[in-house]
Amino acid sequence: MASAELRIIRRRIKSVKSTMKITRAMELIAASQIAKAQDRVSKSIPYVQQLRNVIRNVAAASGSSDHMLLADDRAGDVGVMVITSDRGLAGAYNTNVIRAAERYIERLDERPRLYVVGKKAQGYFRYRGYDIQRAFLGMTDRPVYGDARQIANIVLDDYARENLRSLLVYYTEFKSALTQDVAQFTLMPVEPPPSEDASEGGTTTAAAYSYEPSPEVILGRLLPRYVEASVFGALLNASASEHAARRRAMKAATENAEELTKILTRTANQARQAEITTEISEIVGGAEALTTR
Amino acid sequence: MATPFTVDIVSPEATLWSGEATFVMARTIEGEIGIYAHHEPLLAALATGAVEVQEADGGRTVYGIHGGFLQVFQNQVTLLTDRAELVEGDAEAARDKAAELKALEDDAAAEDDLTGQTGADQVTGSSDAT
């Protein structure tokens, strides 16, 4: 009969092995998601880039800054948006963004309006007694443009009502499968892109455009789109980073589990050997006792 | 044969079409517009409707489009669309598709209004996040 010790160790091995199966599956799923998410990030870039180009041209032509989204002297609160995931098991992914955002909030002289994306940020800030203006859930795994539009509509509305005078977004930028960094950008007011590269003829020909209907109307339509597209970009980056972080965390967990089973198996073998030795010595001892009588 | 020029149809999620064309027909908020090569630099807001592209190799591509912008600059036409979908068939079908896309957006807007009215501080994302 197996000793109590041996039974306990075997039970642990079993449990570690089944955990390992789960972490390995999660690792593989995340790995397949990274490529898809990364693809979506790169596909979304042309739109934002073109939009930025157009805004630069129009802003130059219409004398800019009379649109509310370009004005930096609006009334209202400072806003902070934090983009995290709904699920954990992604290493330090969520903690990093949340901490960066919280550090910023602590430095502020006022209480900001807080917008959170993902259950993790919601849980964190609610637990610490922050007022959450709005929480957006269930979109971080695979964000679609409609999600970005939904977020943008709400923050644009708050901005238009002068509840909000600026909005800083904290998210995780996907640089490569190995590097993801916490990044932030000012979503509102929109900073008109600098009219750089005169080589492309941007500055000289900006006024030569004809507009249908007028530059002001076009700008008024462009800027909200730009806000949407920026949110979308941040969501996609965050999602790709989440998958990359999860893959890394799960890979480490799987490796740990492997290591642990190895150690446990060794201990189990030792225990079994010890048991056999005890049994033999008992038998030998018993036989000895009989012959010497 | 008409001189070809570059056309890009870009949506927020991807570049939908990119290539050489000889003629582009689109619908701006002020009316229909046709573009040949060497069109003057133009920036227009797009309405809901069809976009037809006469490809340089003779083919024809039709998209249903809802909202966005059209930019013509140095023989390069860029359509930045909010929503667009490829349509098999003629401009008529494309207009139907465009109207569909518009209805889709109106639905989404109505949904937003609803969540706004209840004042709930939680908004759950679209259902296709699996």
CSV table of C-alpha atoms in Angstrom, one decimal, chain A residues 39-263:
chain,number,residue,atom,x,y,z
A,39,ASP,CA,-2.4,42.2,-38.9
A,40,ARG,CA,-5.3,44.2,-37.9
A,41,VAL,CA,-3.1,46.9,-36.4
A,42,SER,CA,-1.1,47.3,-39.6
A,43,LYS,CA,-4.2,47.3,-41.8
A,44,SER,CA,-5.7,50.1,-39.8
A,45,ILE,CA,-2.7,52.4,-40.2
A,46,PRO,CA,-3.3,53.7,-43.8
A,47,TYR,CA,-6.7,55.2,-42.8
A,48,VAL,CA,-5.3,57.1,-39.9
A,49,GLN,CA,-2.3,58.2,-41.9
A,50,GLN,CA,-4.4,59.5,-44.8
A,51,LEU,CA,-6.8,61.2,-42.3
A,52,ARG,CA,-3.9,63.0,-40.7
A,53,ASN,CA,-2.7,64.1,-44.1
A,54,VAL,CA,-6.1,65.5,-45.0
A,55,ILE,CA,-6.5,67.2,-41.6
A,56,ARG,CA,-3.1,68.9,-42.0
A,57,ASN,CA,-4.1,70.2,-45.4
A,58,VAL,CA,-7.5,71.4,-44.4
A,59,ALA,CA,-6.4,72.9,-41.1
A,60,ALA,CA,-3.8,75.0,-43.0
A,61,ALA,CA,-6.5,76.1,-45.6
A,62,SER,CA,-9.2,77.0,-43.1
A,63,GLY,CA,-7.0,79.0,-40.8
A,64,SER,CA,-7.7,76.2,-38.3
A,65,SER,CA,-8.4,76.4,-34.5
A,66,ASP,CA,-12.0,77.7,-34.7
A,67,HIS,CA,-13.3,74.2,-34.4
A,68,MET,CA,-14.0,73.1,-30.8
A,69,LEU,CA,-11.9,70.0,-31.1
A,70,LEU,CA,-8.8,72.2,-31.9
A,71,ALA,CA,-9.4,74.7,-29.2
A,72,ASP,CA,-7.3,74.3,-26.0
A,73,ASP,CA,-9.2,76.8,-23.8
A,74,ARG,CA,-12.4,74.9,-23.2
A,75,ALA,CA,-14.1,74.5,-19.8
A,76,GLY,CA,-14.5,71.2,-18.0
A,77,ASP,CA,-12.5,68.5,-16.3
A,78,VAL,CA,-9.4,66.8,-17.3
A,79,GLY,CA,-10.1,63.3,-18.6
A,80,VAL,CA,-8.1,60.1,-18.4
A,81,MET,CA,-8.8,56.9,-20.3
A,82,VAL,CA,-7.2,53.7,-19.4
A,83,ILE,CA,-7.3,50.7,-21.8
A,84,THR,CA,-6.8,47.3,-20.2
A,85,SER,CA,-8.2,43.8,-20.8
A,86,ASP,CA,-11.3,42.0,-19.5
A,87,ARG,CA,-9.3,38.9,-18.6
A,88,GLY,CA,-6.2,38.4,-16.5
A,89,LEU,CA,-3.5,35.8,-16.9
A,90,ALA,CA,-1.5,38.2,-19.0
A,91,GLY,CA,1.4,38.8,-16.7
A,92,ALA,CA,2.1,42.5,-15.9
A,93,TYR,CA,0.1,43.7,-18.9
A,94,ASN,CA,-2.7,45.3,-17.0
A,95,THR,CA,-0.7,46.4,-14.0
A,96,ASN,CA,1.7,48.4,-16.1
A,97,VAL,CA,-0.9,50.5,-17.9
A,98,ILE,CA,-2.9,51.0,-14.7
A,99,ARG,CA,0.1,52.1,-12.7
A,100,ALA,CA,1.2,54.5,-15.4
A,101,ALA,CA,-2.2,56.1,-15.4
A,102,GLU,CA,-2.5,56.2,-11.7
A,103,ARG,CA,0.8,57.9,-11.3
A,104,TYR,CA,-0.4,60.6,-13.7
A,105,ILE,CA,-3.7,60.9,-11.8
A,106,GLU,CA,-1.9,61.3,-8.5
A,107,ARG,CA,0.2,64.2,-9.9
A,108,LEU,CA,-2.9,66.1,-11.0
A,109,ASP,CA,-4.3,68.9,-8.8
A,110,GLU,CA,-7.9,67.9,-9.6
A,111,ARG,CA,-9.9,64.7,-9.8
A,112,PRO,CA,-10.1,63.7,-13.4
A,113,ARG,CA,-13.0,62.2,-15.2
A,114,LEU,CA,-12.1,58.6,-15.6
A,115,TYR,CA,-13.0,56.4,-18.5
A,116,VAL,CA,-11.9,52.8,-18.4
A,117,VAL,CA,-11.9,50.1,-21.0
A,118,GLY,CA,-11.7,46.5,-19.7
A,119,LYS,CA,-12.8,44.9,-16.5
A,120,LYS,CA,-9.3,45.0,-15.0
A,121,ALA,CA,-9.1,48.7,-15.0
A,122,GLN,CA,-12.7,49.0,-13.8
A,123,GLY,CA,-12.0,46.6,-10.9
A,124,TYR,CA,-8.8,48.3,-9.9
A,125,PHE,CA,-10.1,51.9,-9.9
A,126,ARG,CA,-13.4,51.0,-8.3
A,127,TYR,CA,-11.7,49.1,-5.5
A,128,ARG,CA,-9.6,52.2,-4.8
A,129,GLY,CA,-12.6,54.5,-4.6
A,130,TYR,CA,-12.1,56.4,-7.8
A,131,ASP,CA,-15.2,57.7,-9.6
A,132,ILE,CA,-15.5,55.9,-12.9
A,133,GLN,CA,-17.3,58.0,-15.4
A,134,ARG,CA,-17.8,55.2,-17.8
A,135,ALA,CA,-16.6,51.7,-18.2
A,136,PHE,CA,-16.5,50.0,-21.6
A,137,LEU,CA,-16.4,46.2,-21.3
A,138,GLY,CA,-16.3,43.2,-23.6
A,139,MET,CA,-14.4,44.7,-26.5
A,140,THR,CA,-10.8,44.3,-25.8
A,141,ASP,CA,-10.3,40.8,-27.1
A,142,ARG,CA,-11.1,41.6,-30.6
A,143,PRO,CA,-12.1,45.3,-31.0
A,144,VAL,CA,-14.2,46.3,-34.0
A,145,TYR,CA,-14.5,49.8,-35.4
A,146,GLY,CA,-18.0,50.1,-33.9
A,147,ASP,CA,-16.5,49.8,-30.4
A,148,ALA,CA,-14.2,52.7,-31.1
A,149,ARG,CA,-17.1,54.7,-32.5
A,150,GLN,CA,-19.1,54.0,-29.4
A,151,ILE,CA,-16.3,55.2,-27.1
A,152,ALA,CA,-15.6,58.2,-29.3
A,153,ASN,CA,-19.3,59.2,-29.4
A,154,ILE,CA,-19.4,59.3,-25.6
A,155,VAL,CA,-16.2,61.2,-25.0
A,156,LEU,CA,-17.0,63.6,-27.9
A,157,ASP,CA,-20.4,64.3,-26.3
A,158,ASP,CA,-18.8,65.0,-22.9
A,159,TYR,CA,-16.3,67.3,-24.6
A,160,ALA,CA,-19.0,69.2,-26.6
A,161,ARG,CA,-21.0,69.8,-23.3
A,162,GLU,CA,-17.8,71.1,-21.7
A,163,ASN,CA,-17.8,68.4,-19.1
A,164,LEU,CA,-14.4,67.5,-20.4
A,165,ARG,CA,-11.6,69.9,-21.6
A,166,SER,CA,-9.0,67.3,-22.5
A,167,LEU,CA,-8.6,63.6,-22.6
A,168,LEU,CA,-5.4,61.6,-22.2
A,169,VAL,CA,-5.4,58.0,-23.2
A,170,TYR,CA,-3.2,55.3,-21.6
A,171,TYR,CA,-2.8,52.1,-23.6
A,172,THR,CA,-0.2,49.5,-24.4
A,173,GLU,CA,1.6,50.0,-27.7
A,174,PHE,CA,2.4,46.9,-29.6
A,175,LYS,CA,5.9,47.3,-31.0
A,176,SER,CA,6.7,43.6,-31.7
A,177,ALA,CA,5.7,40.2,-30.3
A,178,LEU,CA,8.5,40.7,-27.8
A,179,THR,CA,8.1,44.4,-26.9
A,180,GLN,CA,5.0,46.2,-25.8
A,181,ASP,CA,5.3,49.5,-24.0
A,182,VAL,CA,2.8,51.6,-22.1
A,183,ALA,CA,2.1,54.7,-24.1
A,184,GLN,CA,-0.2,57.7,-23.9
A,185,PHE,CA,-1.5,60.4,-26.2
A,186,THR,CA,-3.8,63.3,-26.0
A,187,LEU,CA,-7.0,62.4,-27.8
A,188,MET,CA,-8.8,65.7,-27.3
A,189,PRO,CA,-8.3,68.5,-28.0
A,190,VAL,CA,-6.9,67.3,-31.3
A,191,GLU,CA,-3.4,68.6,-31.9
A,192,PRO,CA,-3.2,69.5,-35.6
A,193,PRO,CA,-0.5,67.4,-37.1
A,194,PRO,CA,2.6,69.5,-37.8
A,195,SER,CA,2.8,70.4,-41.4
A,196,GLU,CA,6.2,68.8,-41.9
A,197,ASP,CA,7.5,67.2,-45.1
A,198,ALA,CA,7.3,70.1,-47.5
A,199,SER,CA,8.9,67.7,-49.9
A,200,GLU,CA,5.5,66.1,-50.4
A,201,GLY,CA,4.2,69.5,-51.3
A,202,GLY,CA,1.9,69.6,-48.3
A,203,THR,CA,2.5,73.2,-47.4
A,204,THR,CA,2.7,74.8,-50.8
A,205,THR,CA,-0.3,73.2,-52.4
A,206,ALA,CA,-2.6,73.1,-49.3
A,207,ALA,CA,-4.5,76.3,-50.4
A,208,ALA,CA,-4.8,75.0,-54.0
A,209,TYR,CA,-7.5,72.5,-53.0
A,210,SER,CA,-11.1,73.1,-53.9
A,211,TYR,CA,-13.5,72.0,-51.2
A,212,GLU,CA,-17.0,70.5,-51.4
A,213,PRO,CA,-18.7,72.0,-49.5
A,214,SER,CA,-16.3,74.3,-47.5
A,215,PRO,CA,-13.0,73.6,-45.6
A,216,GLU,CA,-14.8,74.3,-42.3
A,217,VAL,CA,-17.6,71.8,-42.9
A,218,ILE,CA,-15.1,69.2,-44.0
A,219,LEU,CA,-12.9,69.8,-41.0
A,220,GLY,CA,-15.9,69.5,-38.7
A,221,ARG,CA,-16.6,66.1,-40.2
A,222,LEU,CA,-12.9,65.0,-40.2
A,223,LEU,CA,-12.0,65.7,-36.6
A,224,PRO,CA,-14.6,63.3,-35.0
A,225,ARG,CA,-13.5,60.6,-37.5
A,226,TYR,CA,-9.9,61.3,-36.4
A,227,VAL,CA,-10.9,60.8,-32.8
A,228,GLU,CA,-12.6,57.5,-33.6
A,229,ALA,CA,-9.7,56.3,-35.7
A,230,SER,CA,-7.3,57.2,-32.9
A,231,VAL,CA,-9.3,55.3,-30.3
A,232,PHE,CA,-9.5,52.4,-32.7
A,233,GLY,CA,-5.8,52.3,-33.2
A,234,ALA,CA,-5.2,52.3,-29.4
A,235,LEU,CA,-7.8,49.5,-29.0
A,236,LEU,CA,-6.1,47.4,-31.6
A,237,ASN,CA,-2.6,48.0,-30.2
A,238,ALA,CA,-3.9,47.1,-26.7
A,239,SER,CA,-5.5,44.0,-28.0
A,240,ALA,CA,-2.4,42.8,-29.8
A,241,SER,CA,-0.3,43.6,-26.7
A,242,GLU,CA,-2.7,41.7,-24.5
A,243,HIS,CA,-2.3,38.6,-26.6
A,244,ALA,CA,1.4,38.9,-26.7
A,245,ALA,CA,1.6,39.5,-22.9
A,246,ARG,CA,-0.7,36.5,-22.3
A,247,ARG,CA,1.4,34.2,-24.5
A,248,ARG,CA,4.5,35.2,-22.6
A,249,ALA,CA,2.9,34.7,-19.2
A,250,MET,CA,1.5,31.3,-20.2
A,251,LYS,CA,4.7,30.2,-21.7
A,252,ALA,CA,6.5,30.9,-18.4
A,253,ALA,CA,3.7,29.2,-16.5
A,254,THR,CA,4.0,26.1,-18.7
A,255,GLU,CA,7.7,26.0,-18.2
A,256,ASN,CA,7.3,26.4,-14.5
A,257,ALA,CA,4.8,23.5,-14.4
A,258,GLU,CA,7.2,21.3,-16.3
A,259,GLU,CA,10.0,22.1,-13.8
A,260,LEU,CA,7.7,21.4,-10.9
A,261,THR,CA,6.5,18.0,-12.3
A,262,LYS,CA,10.2,17.1,-12.7
A,263,ILE,CA,11.0,17.9,-9.1
